[in-house]
mmCIF file with all atom_site columns, C-alpha atoms in Angstrom:
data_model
loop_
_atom_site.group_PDB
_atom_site.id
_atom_site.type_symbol
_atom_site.label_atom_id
_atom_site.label_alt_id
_atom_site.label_comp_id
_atom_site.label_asym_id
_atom_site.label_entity_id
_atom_site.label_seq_id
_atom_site.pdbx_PDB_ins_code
_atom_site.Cartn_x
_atom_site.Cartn_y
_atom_site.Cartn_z
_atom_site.occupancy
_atom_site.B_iso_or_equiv
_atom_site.pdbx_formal_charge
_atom_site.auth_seq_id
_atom_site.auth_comp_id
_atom_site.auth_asym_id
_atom_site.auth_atom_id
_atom_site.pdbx_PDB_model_num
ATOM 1   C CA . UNK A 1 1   ? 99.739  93.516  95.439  1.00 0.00 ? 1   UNK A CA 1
ATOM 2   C CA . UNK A 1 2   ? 96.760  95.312  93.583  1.00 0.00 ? 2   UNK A CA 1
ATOM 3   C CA . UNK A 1 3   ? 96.644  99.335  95.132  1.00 0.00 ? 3   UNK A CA 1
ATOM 4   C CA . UNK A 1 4   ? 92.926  100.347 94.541  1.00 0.00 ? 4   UNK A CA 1
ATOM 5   C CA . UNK A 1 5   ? 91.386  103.815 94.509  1.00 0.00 ? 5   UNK A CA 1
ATOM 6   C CA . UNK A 1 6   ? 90.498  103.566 98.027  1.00 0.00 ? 6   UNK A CA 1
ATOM 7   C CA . UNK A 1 7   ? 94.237  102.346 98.538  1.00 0.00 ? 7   UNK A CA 1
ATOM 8   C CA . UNK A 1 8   ? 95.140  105.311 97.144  1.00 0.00 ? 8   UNK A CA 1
ATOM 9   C CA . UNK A 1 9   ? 93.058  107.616 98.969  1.00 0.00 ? 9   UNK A CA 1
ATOM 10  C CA . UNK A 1 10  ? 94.255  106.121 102.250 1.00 0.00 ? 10  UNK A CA 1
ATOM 11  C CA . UNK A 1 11  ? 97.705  106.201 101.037 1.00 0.00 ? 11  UNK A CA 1
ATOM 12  C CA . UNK A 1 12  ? 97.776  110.027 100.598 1.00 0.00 ? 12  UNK A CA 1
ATOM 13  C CA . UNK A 1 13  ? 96.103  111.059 103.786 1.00 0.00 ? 13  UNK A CA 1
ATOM 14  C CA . UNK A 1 14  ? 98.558  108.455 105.591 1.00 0.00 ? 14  UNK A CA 1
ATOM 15  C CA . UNK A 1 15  ? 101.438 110.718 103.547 1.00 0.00 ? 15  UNK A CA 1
ATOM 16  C CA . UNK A 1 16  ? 99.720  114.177 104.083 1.00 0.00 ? 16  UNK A CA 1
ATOM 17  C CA . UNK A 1 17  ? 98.477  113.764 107.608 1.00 0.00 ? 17  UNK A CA 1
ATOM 18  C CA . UNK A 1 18  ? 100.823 111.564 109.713 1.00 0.00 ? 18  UNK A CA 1
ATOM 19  C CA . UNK A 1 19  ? 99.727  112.235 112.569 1.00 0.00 ? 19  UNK A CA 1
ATOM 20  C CA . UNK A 1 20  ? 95.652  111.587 112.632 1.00 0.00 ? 20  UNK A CA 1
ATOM 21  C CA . UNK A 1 21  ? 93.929  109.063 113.825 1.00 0.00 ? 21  UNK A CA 1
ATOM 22  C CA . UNK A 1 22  ? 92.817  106.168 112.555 1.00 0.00 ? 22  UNK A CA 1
ATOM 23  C CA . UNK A 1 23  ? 88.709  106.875 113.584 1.00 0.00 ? 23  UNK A CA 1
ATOM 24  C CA . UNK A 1 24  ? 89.502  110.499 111.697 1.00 0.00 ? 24  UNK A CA 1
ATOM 25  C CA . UNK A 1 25  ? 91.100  109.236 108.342 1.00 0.00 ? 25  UNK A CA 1
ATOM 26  C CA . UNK A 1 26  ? 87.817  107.295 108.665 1.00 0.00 ? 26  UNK A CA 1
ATOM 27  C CA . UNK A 1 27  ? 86.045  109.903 108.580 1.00 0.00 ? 27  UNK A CA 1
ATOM 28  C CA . UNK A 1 28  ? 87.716  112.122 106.350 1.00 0.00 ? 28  UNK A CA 1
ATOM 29  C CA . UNK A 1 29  ? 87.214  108.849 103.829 1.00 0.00 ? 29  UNK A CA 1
ATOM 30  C CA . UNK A 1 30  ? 83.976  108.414 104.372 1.00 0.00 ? 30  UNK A CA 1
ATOM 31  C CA . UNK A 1 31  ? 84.109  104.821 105.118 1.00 0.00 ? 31  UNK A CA 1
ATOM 32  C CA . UNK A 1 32  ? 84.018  102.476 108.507 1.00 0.00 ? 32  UNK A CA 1
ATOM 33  C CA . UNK A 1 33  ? 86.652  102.360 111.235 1.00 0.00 ? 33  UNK A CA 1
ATOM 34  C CA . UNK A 1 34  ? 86.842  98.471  110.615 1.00 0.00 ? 34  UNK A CA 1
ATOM 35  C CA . UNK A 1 35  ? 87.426  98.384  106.727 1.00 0.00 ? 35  UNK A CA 1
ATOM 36  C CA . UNK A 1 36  ? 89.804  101.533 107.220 1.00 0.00 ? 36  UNK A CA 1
ATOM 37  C CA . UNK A 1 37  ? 91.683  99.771  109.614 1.00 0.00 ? 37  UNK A CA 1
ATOM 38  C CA . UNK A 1 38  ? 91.450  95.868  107.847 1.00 0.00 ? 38  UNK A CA 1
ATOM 39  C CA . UNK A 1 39  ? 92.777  97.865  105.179 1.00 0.00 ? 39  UNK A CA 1
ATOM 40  C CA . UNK A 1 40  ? 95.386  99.543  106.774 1.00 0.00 ? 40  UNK A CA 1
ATOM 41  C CA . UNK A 1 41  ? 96.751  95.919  108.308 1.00 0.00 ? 41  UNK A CA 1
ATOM 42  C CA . UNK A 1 42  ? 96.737  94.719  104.660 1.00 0.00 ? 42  UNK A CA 1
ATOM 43  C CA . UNK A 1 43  ? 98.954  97.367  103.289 1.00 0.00 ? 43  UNK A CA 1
ATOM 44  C CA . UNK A 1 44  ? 101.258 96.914  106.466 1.00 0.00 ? 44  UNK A CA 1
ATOM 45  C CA . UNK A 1 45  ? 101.345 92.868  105.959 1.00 0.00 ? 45  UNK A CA 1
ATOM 46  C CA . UNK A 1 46  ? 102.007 93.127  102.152 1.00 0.00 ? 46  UNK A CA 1
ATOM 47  C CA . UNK A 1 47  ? 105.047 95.313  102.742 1.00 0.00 ? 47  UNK A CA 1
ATOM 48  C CA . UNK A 1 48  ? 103.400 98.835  101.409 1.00 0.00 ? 48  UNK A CA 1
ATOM 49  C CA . UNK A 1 49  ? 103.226 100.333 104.638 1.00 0.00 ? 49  UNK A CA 1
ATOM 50  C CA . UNK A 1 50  ? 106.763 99.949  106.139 1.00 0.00 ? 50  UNK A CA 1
ATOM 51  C CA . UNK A 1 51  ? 107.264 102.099 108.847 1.00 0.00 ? 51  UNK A CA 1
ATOM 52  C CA . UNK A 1 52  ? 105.323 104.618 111.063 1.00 0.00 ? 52  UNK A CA 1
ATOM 53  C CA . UNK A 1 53  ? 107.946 106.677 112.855 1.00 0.00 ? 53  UNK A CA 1
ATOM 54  C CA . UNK A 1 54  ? 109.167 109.977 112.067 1.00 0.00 ? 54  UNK A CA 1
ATOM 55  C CA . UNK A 1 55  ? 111.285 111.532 109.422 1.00 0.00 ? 55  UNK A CA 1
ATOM 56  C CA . UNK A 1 56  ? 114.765 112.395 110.723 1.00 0.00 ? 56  UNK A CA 1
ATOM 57  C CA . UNK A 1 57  ? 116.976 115.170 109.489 1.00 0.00 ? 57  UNK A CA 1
ATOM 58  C CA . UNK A 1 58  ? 120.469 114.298 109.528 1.00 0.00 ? 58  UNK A CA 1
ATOM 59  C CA . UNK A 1 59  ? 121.408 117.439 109.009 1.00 0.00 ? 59  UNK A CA 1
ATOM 60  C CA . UNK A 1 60  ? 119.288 119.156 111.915 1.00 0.00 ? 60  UNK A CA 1
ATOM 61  C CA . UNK A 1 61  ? 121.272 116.417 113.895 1.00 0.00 ? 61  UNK A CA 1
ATOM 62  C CA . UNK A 1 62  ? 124.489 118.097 113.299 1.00 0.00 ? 62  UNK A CA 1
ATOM 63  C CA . UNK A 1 63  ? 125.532 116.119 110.267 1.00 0.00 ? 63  UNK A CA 1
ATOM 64  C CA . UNK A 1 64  ? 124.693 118.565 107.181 1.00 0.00 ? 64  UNK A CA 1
ATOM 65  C CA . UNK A 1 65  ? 127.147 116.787 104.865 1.00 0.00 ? 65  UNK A CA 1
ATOM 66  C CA . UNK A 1 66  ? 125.542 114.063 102.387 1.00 0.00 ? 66  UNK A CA 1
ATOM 67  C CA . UNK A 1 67  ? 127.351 111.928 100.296 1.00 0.00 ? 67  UNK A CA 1
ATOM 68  C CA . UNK A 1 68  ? 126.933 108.853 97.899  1.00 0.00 ? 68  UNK A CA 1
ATOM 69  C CA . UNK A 1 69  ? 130.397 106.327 98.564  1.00 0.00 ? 69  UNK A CA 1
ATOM 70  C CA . UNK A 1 70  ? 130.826 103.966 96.082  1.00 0.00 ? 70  UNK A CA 1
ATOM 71  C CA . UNK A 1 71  ? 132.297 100.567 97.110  1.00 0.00 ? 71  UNK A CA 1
ATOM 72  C CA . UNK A 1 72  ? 134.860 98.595  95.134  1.00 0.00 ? 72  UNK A CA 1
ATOM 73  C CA . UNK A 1 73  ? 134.446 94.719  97.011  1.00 0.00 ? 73  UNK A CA 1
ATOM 74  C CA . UNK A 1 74  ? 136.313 91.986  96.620  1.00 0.00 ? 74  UNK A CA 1
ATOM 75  C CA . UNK A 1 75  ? 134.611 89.025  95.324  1.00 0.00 ? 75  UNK A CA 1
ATOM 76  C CA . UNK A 1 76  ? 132.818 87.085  97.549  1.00 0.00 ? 76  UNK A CA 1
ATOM 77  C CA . UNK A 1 77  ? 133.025 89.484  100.270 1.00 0.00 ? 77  UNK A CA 1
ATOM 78  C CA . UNK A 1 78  ? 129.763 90.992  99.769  1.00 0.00 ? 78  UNK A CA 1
ATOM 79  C CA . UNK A 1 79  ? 128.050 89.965  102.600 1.00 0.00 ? 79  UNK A CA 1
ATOM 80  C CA . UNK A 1 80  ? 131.038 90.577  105.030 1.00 0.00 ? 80  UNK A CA 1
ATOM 81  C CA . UNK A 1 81  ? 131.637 94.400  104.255 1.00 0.00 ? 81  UNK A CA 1
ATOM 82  C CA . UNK A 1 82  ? 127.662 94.785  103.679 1.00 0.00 ? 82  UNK A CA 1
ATOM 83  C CA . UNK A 1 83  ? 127.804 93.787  107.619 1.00 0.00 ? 83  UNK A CA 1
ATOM 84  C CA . UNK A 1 84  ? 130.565 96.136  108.433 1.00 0.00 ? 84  UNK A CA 1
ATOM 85  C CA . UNK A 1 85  ? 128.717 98.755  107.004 1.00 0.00 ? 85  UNK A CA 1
ATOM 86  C CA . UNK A 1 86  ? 126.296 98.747  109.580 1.00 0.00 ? 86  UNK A CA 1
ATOM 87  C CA . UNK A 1 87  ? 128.454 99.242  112.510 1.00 0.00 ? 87  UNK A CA 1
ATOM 88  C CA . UNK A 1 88  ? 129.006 102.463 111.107 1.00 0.00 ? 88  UNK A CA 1
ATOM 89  C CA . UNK A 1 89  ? 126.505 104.965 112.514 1.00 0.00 ? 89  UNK A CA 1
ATOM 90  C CA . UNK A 1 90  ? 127.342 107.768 109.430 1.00 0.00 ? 90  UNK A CA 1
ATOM 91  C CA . UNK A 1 91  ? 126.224 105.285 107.051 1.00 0.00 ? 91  UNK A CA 1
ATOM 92  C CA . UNK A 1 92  ? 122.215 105.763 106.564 1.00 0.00 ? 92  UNK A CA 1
ATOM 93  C CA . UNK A 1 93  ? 121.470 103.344 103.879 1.00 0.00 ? 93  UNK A CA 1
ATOM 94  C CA . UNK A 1 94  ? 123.376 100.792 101.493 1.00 0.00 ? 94  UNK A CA 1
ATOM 95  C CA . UNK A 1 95  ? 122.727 99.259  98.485  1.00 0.00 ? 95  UNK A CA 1
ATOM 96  C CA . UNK A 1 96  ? 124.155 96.627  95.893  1.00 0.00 ? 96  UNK A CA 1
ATOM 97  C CA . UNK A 1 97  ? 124.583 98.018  92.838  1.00 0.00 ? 97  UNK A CA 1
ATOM 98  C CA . UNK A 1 98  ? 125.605 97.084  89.424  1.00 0.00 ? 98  UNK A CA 1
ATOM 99  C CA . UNK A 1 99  ? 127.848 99.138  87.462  1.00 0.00 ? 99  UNK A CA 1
ATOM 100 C CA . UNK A 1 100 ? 130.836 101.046 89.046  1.00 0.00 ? 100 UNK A CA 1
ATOM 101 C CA . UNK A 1 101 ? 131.186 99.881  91.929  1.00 0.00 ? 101 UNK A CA 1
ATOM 102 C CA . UNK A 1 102 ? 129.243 96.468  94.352  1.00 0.00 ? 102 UNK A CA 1
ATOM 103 C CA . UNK A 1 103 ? 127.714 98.791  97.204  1.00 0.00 ? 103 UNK A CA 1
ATOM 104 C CA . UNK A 1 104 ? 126.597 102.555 97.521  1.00 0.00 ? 104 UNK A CA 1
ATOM 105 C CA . UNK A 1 105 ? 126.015 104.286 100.687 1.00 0.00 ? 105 UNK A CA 1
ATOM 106 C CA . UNK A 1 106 ? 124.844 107.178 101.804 1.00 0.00 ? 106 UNK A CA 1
ATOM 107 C CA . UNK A 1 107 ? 126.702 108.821 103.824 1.00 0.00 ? 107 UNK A CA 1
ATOM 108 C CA . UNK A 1 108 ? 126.219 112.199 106.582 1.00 0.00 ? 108 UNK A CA 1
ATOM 109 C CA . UNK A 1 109 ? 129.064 113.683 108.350 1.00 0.00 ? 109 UNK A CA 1
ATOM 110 C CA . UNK A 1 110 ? 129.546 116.974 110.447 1.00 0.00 ? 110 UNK A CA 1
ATOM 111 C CA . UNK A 1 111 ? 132.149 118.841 107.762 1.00 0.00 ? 111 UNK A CA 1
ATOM 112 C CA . UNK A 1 112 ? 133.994 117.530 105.224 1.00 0.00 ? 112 UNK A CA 1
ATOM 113 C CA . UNK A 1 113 ? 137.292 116.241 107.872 1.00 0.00 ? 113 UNK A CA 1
ATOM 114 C CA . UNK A 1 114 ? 134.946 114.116 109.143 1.00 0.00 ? 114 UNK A CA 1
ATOM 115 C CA . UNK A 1 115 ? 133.385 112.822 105.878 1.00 0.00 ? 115 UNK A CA 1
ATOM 116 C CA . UNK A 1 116 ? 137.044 112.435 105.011 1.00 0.00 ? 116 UNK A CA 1
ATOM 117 C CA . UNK A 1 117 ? 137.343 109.848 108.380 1.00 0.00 ? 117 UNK A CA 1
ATOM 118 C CA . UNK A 1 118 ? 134.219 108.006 107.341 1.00 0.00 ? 118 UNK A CA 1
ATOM 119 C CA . UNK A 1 119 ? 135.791 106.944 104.301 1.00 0.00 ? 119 UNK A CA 1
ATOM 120 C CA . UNK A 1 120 ? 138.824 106.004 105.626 1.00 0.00 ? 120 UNK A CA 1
ATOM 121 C CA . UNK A 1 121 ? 137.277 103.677 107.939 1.00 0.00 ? 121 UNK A CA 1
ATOM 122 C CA . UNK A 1 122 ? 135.410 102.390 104.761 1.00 0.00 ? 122 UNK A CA 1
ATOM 123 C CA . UNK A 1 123 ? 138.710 102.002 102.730 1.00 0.00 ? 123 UNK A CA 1
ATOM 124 C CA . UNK A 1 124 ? 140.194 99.823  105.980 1.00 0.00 ? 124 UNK A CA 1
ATOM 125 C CA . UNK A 1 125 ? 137.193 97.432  106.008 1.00 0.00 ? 125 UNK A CA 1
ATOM 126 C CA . UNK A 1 126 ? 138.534 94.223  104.909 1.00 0.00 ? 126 UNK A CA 1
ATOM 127 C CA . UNK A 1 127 ? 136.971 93.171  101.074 1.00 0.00 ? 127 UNK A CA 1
ATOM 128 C CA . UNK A 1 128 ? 136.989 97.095  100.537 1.00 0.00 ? 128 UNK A CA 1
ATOM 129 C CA . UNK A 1 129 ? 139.741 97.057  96.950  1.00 0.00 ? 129 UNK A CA 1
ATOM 130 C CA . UNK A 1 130 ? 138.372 101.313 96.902  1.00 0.00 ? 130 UNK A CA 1
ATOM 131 C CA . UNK A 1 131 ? 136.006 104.003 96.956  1.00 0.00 ? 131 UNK A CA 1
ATOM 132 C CA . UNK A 1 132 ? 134.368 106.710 94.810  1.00 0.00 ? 132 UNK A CA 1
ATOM 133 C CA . UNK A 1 133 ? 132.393 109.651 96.640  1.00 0.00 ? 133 UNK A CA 1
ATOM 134 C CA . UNK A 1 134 ? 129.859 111.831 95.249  1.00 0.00 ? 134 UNK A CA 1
ATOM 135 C CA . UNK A 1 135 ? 129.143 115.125 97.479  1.00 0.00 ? 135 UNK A CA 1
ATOM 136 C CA . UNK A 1 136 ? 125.654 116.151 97.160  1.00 0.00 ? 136 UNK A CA 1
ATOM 137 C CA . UNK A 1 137 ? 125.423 120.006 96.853  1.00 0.00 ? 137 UNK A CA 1
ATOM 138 C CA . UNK A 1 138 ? 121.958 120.199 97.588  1.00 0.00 ? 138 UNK A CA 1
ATOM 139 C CA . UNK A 1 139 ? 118.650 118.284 97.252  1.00 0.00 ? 139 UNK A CA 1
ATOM 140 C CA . UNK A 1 140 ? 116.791 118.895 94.262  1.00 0.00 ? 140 UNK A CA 1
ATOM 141 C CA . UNK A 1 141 ? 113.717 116.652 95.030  1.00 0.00 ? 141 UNK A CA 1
ATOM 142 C CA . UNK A 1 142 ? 113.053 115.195 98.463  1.00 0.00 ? 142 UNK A CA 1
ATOM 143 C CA . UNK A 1 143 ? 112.563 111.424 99.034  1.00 0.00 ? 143 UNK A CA 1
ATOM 144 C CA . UNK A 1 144 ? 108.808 111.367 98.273  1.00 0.00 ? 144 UNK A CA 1
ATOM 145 C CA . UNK A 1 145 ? 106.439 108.508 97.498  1.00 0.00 ? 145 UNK A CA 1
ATOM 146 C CA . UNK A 1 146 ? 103.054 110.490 96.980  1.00 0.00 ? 146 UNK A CA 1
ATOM 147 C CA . UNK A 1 147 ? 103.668 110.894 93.159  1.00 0.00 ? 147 UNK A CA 1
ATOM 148 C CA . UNK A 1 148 ? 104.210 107.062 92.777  1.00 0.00 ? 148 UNK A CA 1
ATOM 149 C CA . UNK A 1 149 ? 101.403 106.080 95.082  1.00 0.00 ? 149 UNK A CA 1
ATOM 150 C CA . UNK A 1 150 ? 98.580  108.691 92.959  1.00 0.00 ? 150 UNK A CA 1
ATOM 151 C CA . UNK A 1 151 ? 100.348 107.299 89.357  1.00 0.00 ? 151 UNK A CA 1
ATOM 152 C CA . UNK A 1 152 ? 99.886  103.721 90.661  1.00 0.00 ? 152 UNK A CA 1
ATOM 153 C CA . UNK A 1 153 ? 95.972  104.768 91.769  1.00 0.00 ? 153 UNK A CA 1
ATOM 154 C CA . UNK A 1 154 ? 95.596  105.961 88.199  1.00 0.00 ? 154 UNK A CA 1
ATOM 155 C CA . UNK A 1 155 ? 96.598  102.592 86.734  1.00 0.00 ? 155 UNK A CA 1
ATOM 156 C CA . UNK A 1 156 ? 94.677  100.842 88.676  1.00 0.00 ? 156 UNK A CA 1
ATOM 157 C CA . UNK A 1 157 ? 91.555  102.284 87.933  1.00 0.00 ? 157 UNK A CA 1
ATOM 158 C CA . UNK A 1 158 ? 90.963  105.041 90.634  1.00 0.00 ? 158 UNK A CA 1
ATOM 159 C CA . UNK A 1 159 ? 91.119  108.950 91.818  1.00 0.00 ? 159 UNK A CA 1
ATOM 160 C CA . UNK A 1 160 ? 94.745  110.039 92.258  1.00 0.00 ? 160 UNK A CA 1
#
C-alpha cells in the first residue's frame, strides 16, 4: 500500500501523541475530521495500523529478564510446537526463522531460575530436538517504527 505525505504526517502524530483525539489530530493537520478519519480506517484495513492499546513493560510487570530462545524442531512439527508456544505466558513473541535454529522467541522471566524453568518447559515440548538462549544485557534501541514510517514518507514523495 502507497504511504503518502499526509500518511506520514498522520502516522507520526498517531506515534507521538497516542492519546489525542481524532477531531484534534484533525486539527493539528489541518485537514477535515472525515478525510482524517477515512484515512485512518484505510491504514487500519490495509494492515498499517495494527493495534491501538498500550505499550506494556514486561519488566515493570515483575519480569526484568529478556531473552532470545532459539528452537531446534523436528521436521514437520512446526506448527505443533509453534502452538505450544503460546500456552506459555513468558513467551511474548515467536518467529520462524532460517538459519540456526526453526523458531525464536522472546522470552521474560522474573530472575534467571525462572528463565532457567521456561526453557525447560520449552526443551519438554514434543518436536523440541534443543535450544540456544541469548540473554539480552540491555536494550540498545527500543522497538520503534517512527524512523521507518518518516524514511518511507520520504520515498514516497512527502515531508518526513
Amino acid at each position: 500500500m502507497a504511504v503518502d505525505a499526509l500518511d506520514t504526517r498522520i502516522l507520526r502524530l498517531l506515534i507521538e501523541q497516542p492519546r489525542t483525539s481524532v477531531r484534534e489530530y484533525a486539527r493539528i493537520l489541518g485537514v477535515a475530521r472525515g478525510t482524517l478519519q477515512a484515512r485512518l480506517d484505510r491504514l487500519e484495513r490495509d494492515g498499517v495500523i495494527t493495534g491501538t492499546g498500550p505499550t506494556l513493560s514486561p519488566a515493570a510487570l515483575g519480569h526484568p529478564v529478556l531473552a532470545f530462545v532459539h528452537l531446534e524442531v523436528t521436521q514437520g512439527h512446526l506448527v505443533e510446537v509453534g502452538d505450544a508456544l503460546a500456552a506459555v505466558p513468558e513467551i511474548i513473541e515467536a518467529f520462524s526463522t532460517t538459519g540456526g535454529g526453526d523458531l525464536l522467541t522472546r522470552v521474560v522471566a522474573r530472575d534467571n531460575g525462572h528463565l532457567e524453568d521456561v526453557i525447560q518447559r520449552l526443551i519438554q515440548l514434543p518436536g523440541v530436538v534443543r535450544t540456544r538462549t541469548d540473554v539480552a544485557l540491555r536494550e540498545r534501541v527500543a522497538h520503534r517504527v517512527l524512523p521507518l514510517v518518516e524514511s518511507v514518507g520520504r520515498a514516497a514523495g512527502g515531508q518526513g
